[in-house]
């Protein structure tokens, strides 16, 4: 098994404030992710059609004041977030979180 890349290995994850999730990466970079933008980026089967890849989530249905209620690690590769709108099925792989933070996605 190969070691995870420092750019996608978090060393600290936490709420910076009510609107921002902060992640410090093993390469020394720190990312600040807007929590509403993160909720809108959910790629679970409820939010994105599994066959076509078309988005199912209506951005208007996501409250402006959405916030994480609970953040849990999924193995050593992802986070699962329980949101204040009741959604909790999305898994956010660390690679995807870094891409979102870097504006690559």
GROMACS .gro file of C-alpha atoms in nm:
model
  105
    1UNK     CA    1   0.000   0.000   0.000
    2UNK     CA    2   0.140   0.341  -0.093
    3UNK     CA    3   0.141   0.638   0.138
    4UNK     CA    4  -0.116   0.913   0.080
    5UNK     CA    5   0.002   1.227  -0.096
    6UNK     CA    6   0.073   1.518   0.140
    7UNK     CA    7  -0.150   1.744  -0.071
    8UNK     CA    8  -0.452   1.526   0.007
    9UNK     CA    9  -0.368   1.418   0.361
   10UNK     CA   10  -0.531   1.639   0.625
   11UNK     CA   11  -0.352   1.700   0.953
   12UNK     CA   12  -0.631   1.910   1.110
   13UNK     CA   13  -0.999   1.961   1.027
   14UNK     CA   14  -1.236   2.194   1.209
   15UNK     CA   15  -1.479   2.480   1.193
   16UNK     CA   16  -1.300   2.811   1.146
   17UNK     CA   17  -1.634   2.986   1.203
   18UNK     CA   18  -2.001   2.911   1.140
   19UNK     CA   19  -1.959   2.954   0.762
   20UNK     CA   20  -1.615   2.803   0.707
   21UNK     CA   21  -1.458   2.458   0.736
   22UNK     CA   22  -1.079   2.478   0.772
   23UNK     CA   23  -0.844   2.198   0.668
   24UNK     CA   24  -0.469   2.194   0.719
   25UNK     CA   25  -0.290   1.958   0.482
   26UNK     CA   26   0.031   1.762   0.530
   27UNK     CA   27   0.200   1.975   0.262
   28UNK     CA   28   0.156   2.280   0.488
   29UNK     CA   29  -0.132   2.440   0.298
   30UNK     CA   30  -0.451   2.548   0.473
   31UNK     CA   31  -0.787   2.547   0.298
   32UNK     CA   32  -1.098   2.741   0.394
   33UNK     CA   33  -1.416   2.595   0.248
   34UNK     CA   34  -1.749   2.778   0.253
   35UNK     CA   35  -1.993   2.531   0.409
   36UNK     CA   36  -2.285   2.615   0.177
   37UNK     CA   37  -2.063   2.570  -0.127
   38UNK     CA   38  -1.953   2.238   0.021
   39UNK     CA   39  -2.314   2.126   0.070
   40UNK     CA   40  -2.393   2.223  -0.291
   41UNK     CA   41  -2.094   2.013  -0.405
   42UNK     CA   42  -2.235   1.693  -0.256
   43UNK     CA   43  -2.199   1.413  -0.511
   44UNK     CA   44  -2.413   1.146  -0.344
   45UNK     CA   45  -2.686   0.963  -0.537
   46UNK     CA   46  -2.954   1.191  -0.390
   47UNK     CA   47  -2.776   1.502  -0.519
   48UNK     CA   48  -2.632   1.372  -0.850
   49UNK     CA   49  -2.793   1.123  -1.087
   50UNK     CA   50  -2.575   0.811  -1.084
   51UNK     CA   51  -2.632   0.732  -1.453
   52UNK     CA   52  -2.621   1.070  -1.622
   53UNK     CA   53  -2.414   1.268  -1.372
   54UNK     CA   54  -2.676   1.545  -1.385
   55UNK     CA   55  -2.726   1.742  -1.068
   56UNK     CA   56  -3.047   1.675  -0.876
   57UNK     CA   57  -2.993   1.924  -0.596
   58UNK     CA   58  -3.176   2.252  -0.644
   59UNK     CA   59  -2.944   2.523  -0.502
   60UNK     CA   60  -3.253   2.721  -0.399
   61UNK     CA   61  -3.346   2.437  -0.161
   62UNK     CA   62  -3.023   2.475   0.040
   63UNK     CA   63  -3.066   2.738   0.313
   64UNK     CA   64  -2.819   3.028   0.316
   65UNK     CA   65  -2.746   2.952   0.682
   66UNK     CA   66  -2.678   2.579   0.636
   67UNK     CA   67  -2.415   2.438   0.869
   68UNK     CA   68  -2.254   2.105   0.956
   69UNK     CA   69  -2.401   1.942   1.264
   70UNK     CA   70  -2.150   1.657   1.272
   71UNK     CA   71  -1.836   1.578   1.077
   72UNK     CA   72  -1.697   1.224   1.084
   73UNK     CA   73  -1.404   1.062   0.912
   74UNK     CA   74  -1.470   0.778   0.671
   75UNK     CA   75  -1.169   0.555   0.696
   76UNK     CA   76  -0.854   0.741   0.603
   77UNK     CA   77  -0.984   0.890   0.280
   78UNK     CA   78  -1.296   1.104   0.333
   79UNK     CA   79  -1.537   1.299   0.551
   80UNK     CA   80  -1.907   1.245   0.599
   81UNK     CA   81  -2.105   1.550   0.705
   82UNK     CA   82  -2.447   1.566   0.867
   83UNK     CA   83  -2.603   1.895   0.755
   84UNK     CA   84  -2.858   2.116   0.927
   85UNK     CA   85  -3.099   2.057   0.634
   86UNK     CA   86  -3.118   1.688   0.728
   87UNK     CA   87  -2.887   1.562   0.452
   88UNK     CA   88  -2.615   1.318   0.560
   89UNK     CA   89  -2.551   1.066   0.283
   90UNK     CA   90  -2.268   1.248   0.105
   91UNK     CA   91  -1.906   1.142   0.138
   92UNK     CA   92  -1.635   1.397   0.059
   93UNK     CA   93  -1.303   1.229  -0.033
   94UNK     CA   94  -0.998   1.427   0.075
   95UNK     CA   95  -0.884   1.457  -0.290
   96UNK     CA   96  -1.216   1.618  -0.376
   97UNK     CA   97  -1.203   1.852  -0.078
   98UNK     CA   98  -0.858   1.970  -0.183
   99UNK     CA   99  -0.974   2.017  -0.543
  100UNK     CA  100  -1.275   2.218  -0.424
  101UNK     CA  101  -1.055   2.431  -0.201
  102UNK     CA  102  -0.802   2.491  -0.478
  103UNK     CA  103  -1.077   2.586  -0.725
  104UNK     CA  104  -0.998   2.288  -0.948
  105UNK     CA  105  -1.356   2.166  -0.928
   0.00000   0.00000   0.00000
